[in-house]
CSV table of C-alpha atoms in Angstrom, one decimal:
chain,number,residue,atom,x,y,z
A,17,MET,CA,0.1,-0.2,0.1
A,18,PRO,CA,1.4,3.5,-0.8
A,19,LYS,CA,2.5,5.5,2.2
A,20,THR,CA,0.1,8.2,3.3
A,21,PHE,CA,1.7,11.7,3.0
A,22,ILE,CA,1.3,13.6,6.2
A,23,PRO,CA,1.8,17.4,5.5
A,24,LYS,CA,3.8,19.2,7.8
A,25,THR,CA,2.2,22.3,9.8
A,26,LYS,CA,3.7,25.6,9.3
A,27,GLY,CA,4.9,26.0,12.7
A,28,ALA,CA,7.0,22.3,12.3
A,29,LEU,CA,8.3,23.7,9.2
A,30,ALA,CA,9.4,26.9,10.6
A,31,ARG,CA,11.1,24.9,13.4
A,32,GLY,CA,13.0,22.8,10.7
A,33,VAL,CA,14.1,25.8,8.7
A,34,SER,CA,15.6,27.5,11.8
A,35,LEU,CA,17.0,24.4,13.2
A,36,HIS,CA,18.8,23.4,9.8
A,37,THR,CA,19.9,27.1,9.4
A,38,ALA,CA,21.5,27.2,12.7
A,39,LEU,CA,23.1,23.9,12.0
A,40,ILE,CA,24.6,25.4,8.8
A,41,ALA,CA,25.7,28.4,10.5
A,42,GLY,CA,27.4,26.4,13.1
A,43,VAL,CA,29.2,24.1,10.3
A,44,VAL,CA,30.2,27.2,8.5
A,45,LEU,CA,31.7,29.0,11.5
A,46,SER,CA,33.8,25.7,12.6
A,47,VAL,CA,35.0,25.1,9.0
A,48,PHE,CA,36.0,28.6,8.3
A,49,PRO,CA,39.1,28.8,10.5
A,50,PHE,CA,40.2,25.6,8.4
A,51,TYR,CA,39.7,27.3,5.3
A,52,LEU,CA,41.5,30.3,6.4
A,53,ALA,CA,44.5,28.2,7.2
A,54,VAL,CA,44.2,26.9,3.6
A,55,VAL,CA,44.3,30.5,2.1
A,56,MET,CA,47.0,31.6,4.5
A,57,ALA,CA,49.2,28.3,3.3
A,58,THR,CA,49.0,29.5,0.0
A,59,ARG,CA,49.8,33.1,0.2
A,60,THR,CA,53.0,35.1,0.8
A,61,THR,CA,53.2,37.2,4.1
A,62,SER,CA,52.4,40.3,2.4
A,63,GLU,CA,49.3,39.0,0.7
A,64,ILE,CA,48.3,37.3,4.3
A,65,PHE,CA,48.5,41.2,5.6
A,66,SER,CA,47.1,43.1,2.9
A,67,TYR,CA,43.7,44.9,2.9
A,68,PRO,CA,41.1,44.0,2.2
A,69,PRO,CA,42.2,40.3,3.2
A,70,LYS,CA,42.2,38.0,0.5
A,71,LEU,CA,39.7,34.9,1.0
A,72,LEU,CA,40.5,32.8,-2.0
A,73,PRO,CA,43.6,30.4,-2.1
A,74,GLY,CA,46.9,31.8,-3.7
A,75,SER,CA,49.3,30.2,-5.8
A,76,HIS,CA,52.3,29.8,-3.3
A,77,PHE,CA,51.5,26.5,-1.3
A,78,ALA,CA,54.3,24.7,-3.1
A,79,GLU,CA,56.8,27.5,-2.4
A,80,ASN,CA,56.0,27.8,1.1
A,81,VAL,CA,56.3,23.8,1.5
A,82,LYS,CA,59.6,23.9,-0.2
A,83,ASN,CA,60.6,26.8,2.5
A,84,LEU,CA,59.6,24.6,5.2
A,85,PHE,CA,61.3,21.5,4.4
A,86,ALA,CA,64.5,23.6,3.9
A,87,ASN,CA,64.2,25.5,7.5
A,88,VAL,CA,63.3,22.5,9.7
A,89,ASP,CA,63.3,18.4,9.6
A,90,PHE,CA,59.7,18.4,9.2
A,91,PHE,CA,59.1,14.6,8.6
A,92,GLY,CA,62.0,13.7,11.3
A,93,SER,CA,60.0,15.9,13.9
A,94,MET,CA,56.6,14.5,12.4
A,95,LEU,CA,58.0,10.8,13.3
A,96,ASN,CA,59.0,11.9,16.8
A,97,SER,CA,55.6,13.1,17.3
A,98,LEU,CA,53.9,10.0,15.9
A,99,ILE,CA,56.3,7.8,18.3
A,100,VAL,CA,55.2,9.9,21.2
A,101,ALA,CA,51.4,10.2,20.4
A,102,VAL,CA,50.9,6.4,19.7
A,103,SER,CA,53.0,5.4,22.5
A,104,VAL,CA,51.3,7.3,25.0
A,105,THR,CA,47.9,6.6,23.7
A,106,VAL,CA,48.4,3.0,23.9
A,107,LEU,CA,49.8,3.3,27.4
A,108,VAL,CA,47.0,5.4,28.6
A,109,LEU,CA,44.1,3.1,26.7
A,110,PHE,CA,45.6,0.3,29.0
A,111,PHE,CA,46.7,1.5,32.4
A,112,ASP,CA,43.7,4.0,32.7
A,113,SER,CA,41.0,1.3,31.7
A,114,LEU,CA,42.7,-1.3,34.0
A,115,ALA,CA,42.9,1.3,36.9
A,116,ALA,CA,39.2,2.3,36.0
A,117,PHE,CA,38.1,-1.0,35.9
A,118,VAL,CA,39.3,-1.9,39.2
A,119,PHE,CA,37.7,1.3,40.8
A,120,ALA,CA,34.4,0.6,39.1
A,121,LYS,CA,33.6,-3.0,39.7
A,122,PHE,CA,35.8,-3.9,42.7
A,123,ASP,CA,35.5,-3.3,46.4
A,124,PHE,CA,38.8,-2.7,48.4
A,125,PRO,CA,39.9,-1.3,51.4
A,126,GLY,CA,41.1,2.4,50.8
A,127,ARG,CA,39.2,2.4,47.5
A,128,LYS,CA,37.6,5.8,48.3
A,129,VAL,CA,40.9,7.4,49.9
A,130,LEU,CA,42.7,6.6,46.7
A,131,PHE,CA,40.1,7.7,44.5
A,132,GLY,CA,39.9,10.7,46.5
A,133,LEU,CA,43.4,11.4,46.0
A,134,MET,CA,43.6,10.7,42.5
A,135,MET,CA,40.7,13.3,41.9
A,136,ALA,CA,42.7,15.8,44.1
A,137,ILE,CA,45.8,15.2,41.7
A,138,PHE,CA,43.7,15.5,38.6
A,139,MET,CA,42.4,19.2,40.0
A,140,LEU,CA,46.2,20.3,40.5
A,141,PRO,CA,47.7,22.3,37.3
A,142,ALA,CA,50.0,20.3,35.2
A,143,GLN,CA,52.6,23.2,35.1
A,144,LEU,CA,53.1,22.3,39.2
A,145,ALA,CA,54.8,19.2,38.3
A,146,ALA,CA,57.1,20.6,35.5
A,147,ILE,CA,60.2,21.2,37.9
A,148,PRO,CA,60.0,18.0,40.1
A,149,GLN,CA,59.2,16.1,36.8
A,150,PHE,CA,62.3,17.5,35.2
A,151,VAL,CA,64.6,16.7,38.1
A,152,ILE,CA,63.4,13.1,38.0
A,153,MET,CA,63.7,12.7,34.4
A,154,ALA,CA,67.3,14.2,34.8
A,155,LYS,CA,68.4,11.8,37.5
A,156,LEU,CA,67.0,8.8,35.4
A,157,GLY,CA,69.1,10.2,32.4
A,158,TRP,CA,66.2,10.7,30.1
A,159,ILE,CA,66.1,14.4,29.4
A,160,GLY,CA,66.8,14.9,25.6
A,161,SER,CA,65.1,11.6,24.6
A,162,LEU,CA,61.5,10.7,23.8
A,163,THR,CA,61.4,8.6,27.0
A,164,ALA,CA,60.8,11.6,29.1
A,165,LEU,CA,57.7,12.4,27.1
A,166,ILE,CA,56.1,9.0,27.0
A,167,VAL,CA,56.8,7.6,30.5
A,168,PRO,CA,55.5,10.5,32.6
A,169,ALA,CA,52.3,10.4,30.5
A,170,ALA,CA,51.7,6.6,30.4
A,171,ALA,CA,48.7,7.3,32.8
A,172,ASN,CA,46.7,10.1,34.0
A,173,ALA,CA,43.9,10.9,36.5
A,174,PHE,CA,41.5,12.4,34.2
A,175,GLY,CA,41.5,8.9,31.8
A,176,ILE,CA,40.9,7.0,34.9
A,177,PHE,CA,38.0,9.4,36.2
A,178,TRP,CA,36.4,9.1,32.6
A,179,MET,CA,36.7,5.3,32.1
A,180,ARG,CA,35.6,4.8,35.7
A,181,GLN,CA,32.3,6.7,35.0
A,182,TYR,CA,31.7,5.1,31.9
A,183,MET,CA,32.3,1.4,33.1
A,184,LYS,CA,30.2,2.4,36.0
A,185,GLY,CA,27.0,2.6,33.7
A,186,ALA,CA,28.1,0.3,30.9
A,187,ILE,CA,29.2,-2.9,32.5
A,188,HIS,CA,26.1,-4.4,34.5
A,189,ASP,CA,26.8,-6.3,37.9
A,190,GLU,CA,25.0,-9.3,36.6
A,191,LEU,CA,27.6,-9.5,33.5
A,192,MET,CA,30.4,-9.6,35.9
A,193,ASP,CA,28.6,-12.3,38.0
A,194,ALA,CA,28.2,-14.4,35.1
A,195,SER,CA,31.8,-13.8,34.3
A,196,ARG,CA,32.8,-15.2,37.7
A,197,LEU,CA,30.8,-18.2,37.7
A,198,ASP,CA,32.1,-19.1,34.4
A,199,GLY,CA,35.6,-19.1,36.1
A,200,CYS,CA,37.0,-15.9,34.5
A,201,SER,CA,40.2,-14.6,36.4
A,202,PHE,CA,40.6,-10.9,36.6
A,203,LEU,CA,42.6,-10.5,33.5
A,204,ARG,CA,40.0,-12.5,31.5
A,205,GLN,CA,37.3,-10.2,33.1
A,206,TYR,CA,39.1,-7.2,32.0
A,207,TRP,CA,39.8,-8.3,28.3
A,208,HIS,CA,36.8,-10.3,27.4
A,209,VAL,CA,34.2,-8.8,29.4
A,210,ALA,CA,34.9,-5.2,30.2
A,211,LEU,CA,36.6,-3.8,27.1
A,212,PRO,CA,34.2,-5.1,24.5
A,213,VAL,CA,31.6,-3.2,26.2
A,214,VAL,CA,33.7,0.3,26.8
A,215,ARG,CA,34.8,0.5,23.4
A,216,PRO,CA,33.2,3.9,22.8
A,217,GLY,CA,34.8,5.1,25.8
A,218,LEU,CA,38.1,3.8,24.8
A,219,ALA,CA,37.7,5.5,21.4
A,220,PHE,CA,36.9,9.0,22.9
A,221,LEU,CA,39.8,8.7,25.3
A,222,GLY,CA,42.2,7.5,22.4
A,223,ILE,CA,41.3,10.7,20.4
A,224,PHE,CA,41.5,13.0,23.4
A,225,THR,CA,45.0,11.6,24.3
A,226,PHE,CA,46.4,11.4,21.0
A,227,MET,CA,45.5,15.1,20.2
A,228,GLY,CA,46.9,16.3,23.5
A,229,GLN,CA,50.1,14.7,22.9
A,230,TRP,CA,50.4,15.6,19.2
A,231,ASN,CA,49.6,19.5,20.3
A,232,ASP,CA,51.8,19.5,23.3
A,233,TYR,CA,54.5,22.0,23.1
A,234,ALA,CA,55.6,23.2,26.6
A,235,TRP,CA,57.1,19.9,28.2
A,236,PRO,CA,58.6,18.8,25.0
A,237,LEU,CA,60.2,22.2,24.9
A,238,ILE,CA,61.7,21.8,28.3
A,239,ALA,CA,62.5,18.2,27.9
A,240,LEU,CA,64.1,17.5,24.5
A,241,THR,CA,67.3,19.1,24.7
A,242,ASN,CA,68.7,16.9,21.9
A,243,PRO,CA,67.6,18.8,18.4
A,244,ASP,CA,67.3,15.7,16.7
A,245,ASN,CA,64.5,14.3,18.8
A,246,VAL,CA,62.3,17.7,18.8
A,247,THR,CA,58.6,16.9,18.0
A,248,LEU,CA,56.8,18.8,15.4
A,249,GLN,CA,55.1,21.6,17.6
A,250,VAL,CA,58.9,22.5,18.9
A,251,ALA,CA,60.0,22.4,15.4
A,252,LEU,CA,57.4,24.7,13.8
A,253,SER,CA,57.9,27.1,16.7
A,254,GLN,CA,61.4,27.3,15.1
A,255,LEU,CA,59.9,29.2,12.2
A,256,ASN,CA,59.1,32.2,14.1
A,257,GLY,CA,62.0,34.7,13.1
A,258,VAL,CA,63.5,36.5,16.3
A,259,HIS,CA,65.7,39.0,14.4
A,260,SER,CA,64.3,38.7,11.0
A,261,MET,CA,60.4,38.9,9.6
A,262,THR,CA,58.5,35.8,10.0
A,263,ASP,CA,57.5,34.3,7.0
A,264,TYR,CA,53.8,33.3,8.2
A,265,GLY,CA,53.0,31.9,4.8
A,266,MET,CA,55.6,29.1,5.4
A,267,VAL,CA,54.5,28.9,9.0
A,268,MET,CA,50.9,28.4,7.9
A,269,ALA,CA,51.9,25.6,5.4
A,270,GLY,CA,53.6,23.7,8.3
A,271,ALA,CA,50.4,24.1,10.6
A,272,LEU,CA,48.3,23.0,7.9
A,273,LEU,CA,50.5,19.9,7.2
A,274,ALA,CA,50.5,19.1,10.9
A,275,LEU,CA,47.0,18.7,10.9
A,276,ILE,CA,46.8,16.0,8.6
A,277,PRO,CA,47.4,12.9,10.9
A,278,LEU,CA,44.9,14.5,13.5
A,279,LEU,CA,42.4,14.6,11.0
A,280,ILE,CA,43.0,11.0,10.1
A,281,VAL,CA,43.0,9.8,13.6
A,282,PHE,CA,39.8,11.5,14.5
A,283,ALA,CA,38.0,10.3,11.4
A,284,PHE,CA,39.2,6.7,12.2
A,285,ALA,CA,38.4,6.5,15.8
A,286,ALA,CA,35.3,8.6,15.6
A,287,ARG,CA,33.6,6.2,13.0
A,288,HIS,CA,34.4,3.5,15.6
A,289,PHE,CA,33.2,5.6,18.2
A,290,ILE,CA,29.6,6.6,16.7
A,291,ALA,CA,29.2,2.9,15.4
A,292,ASP,CA,29.7,1.3,18.8
A,293,LEU,CA,27.4,3.9,20.4
A,294,ALA,CA,24.7,2.8,17.7
A,295,LYS,CA,25.2,-0.8,18.5
A,296,GLY,CA,24.9,-0.1,22.3
A,297,ALA,CA,21.7,1.8,21.4
A,298,ILE,CA,20.0,-1.0,19.7
A,299,ARG,CA,21.2,-3.7,22.2
């Protein structure tokens, strides 16, 4: 039988138009900075500061990229950033989810005290730990190496808190009881019961951690005294001229190329994040 067409009322149509207009405006406002970065990466410095501003891409992108590669070891520093970001993300996903699993689903003496101490650490500014962290890394002989960036960031209070809150609602006690009756050990419960259920939470934490490590600037600038081990953000900061005029077209070309790995990671992880949320809703 043909479907019955139910016309929309004028009020519903107006609300729909208003909603879509607001969404389109939000998308334009969100995308415009990225478009402006593309425009600036294809222009010279004089064109960037010209008036009226030029809002169409230029023809100097290849020249800006060539100057970028001539001034910094772009691919070497990008490889260092990839090593740090991927290593830290993997370690954070493992250690934070493991600790969160214990806090969320197991009762042990001192649990509330430990969790409260962790939350107190979570509320402290990260800059307070810079000096003692540098002293510890120096005593271990890690200053100048990528280890000084990876090991201190292997676990964090935010990830434990986020995964604990997620696991408390996602992993039902009945599921834990059934796994114990089947003879699952702690690690089997963590690997085969908890992780498949909390994949959306892990996807978000992975995106958040990778982007944070990729864009980190302050601690790598302090810890990486070896110029061969600098990360991409530190390398790009060297493009800012101190005694000479900064080539902003070259700087924007480097910033634009640095965005590519972030976009790839976000597109890959966000797809799994949304798909797993949909599966959970259906179940």
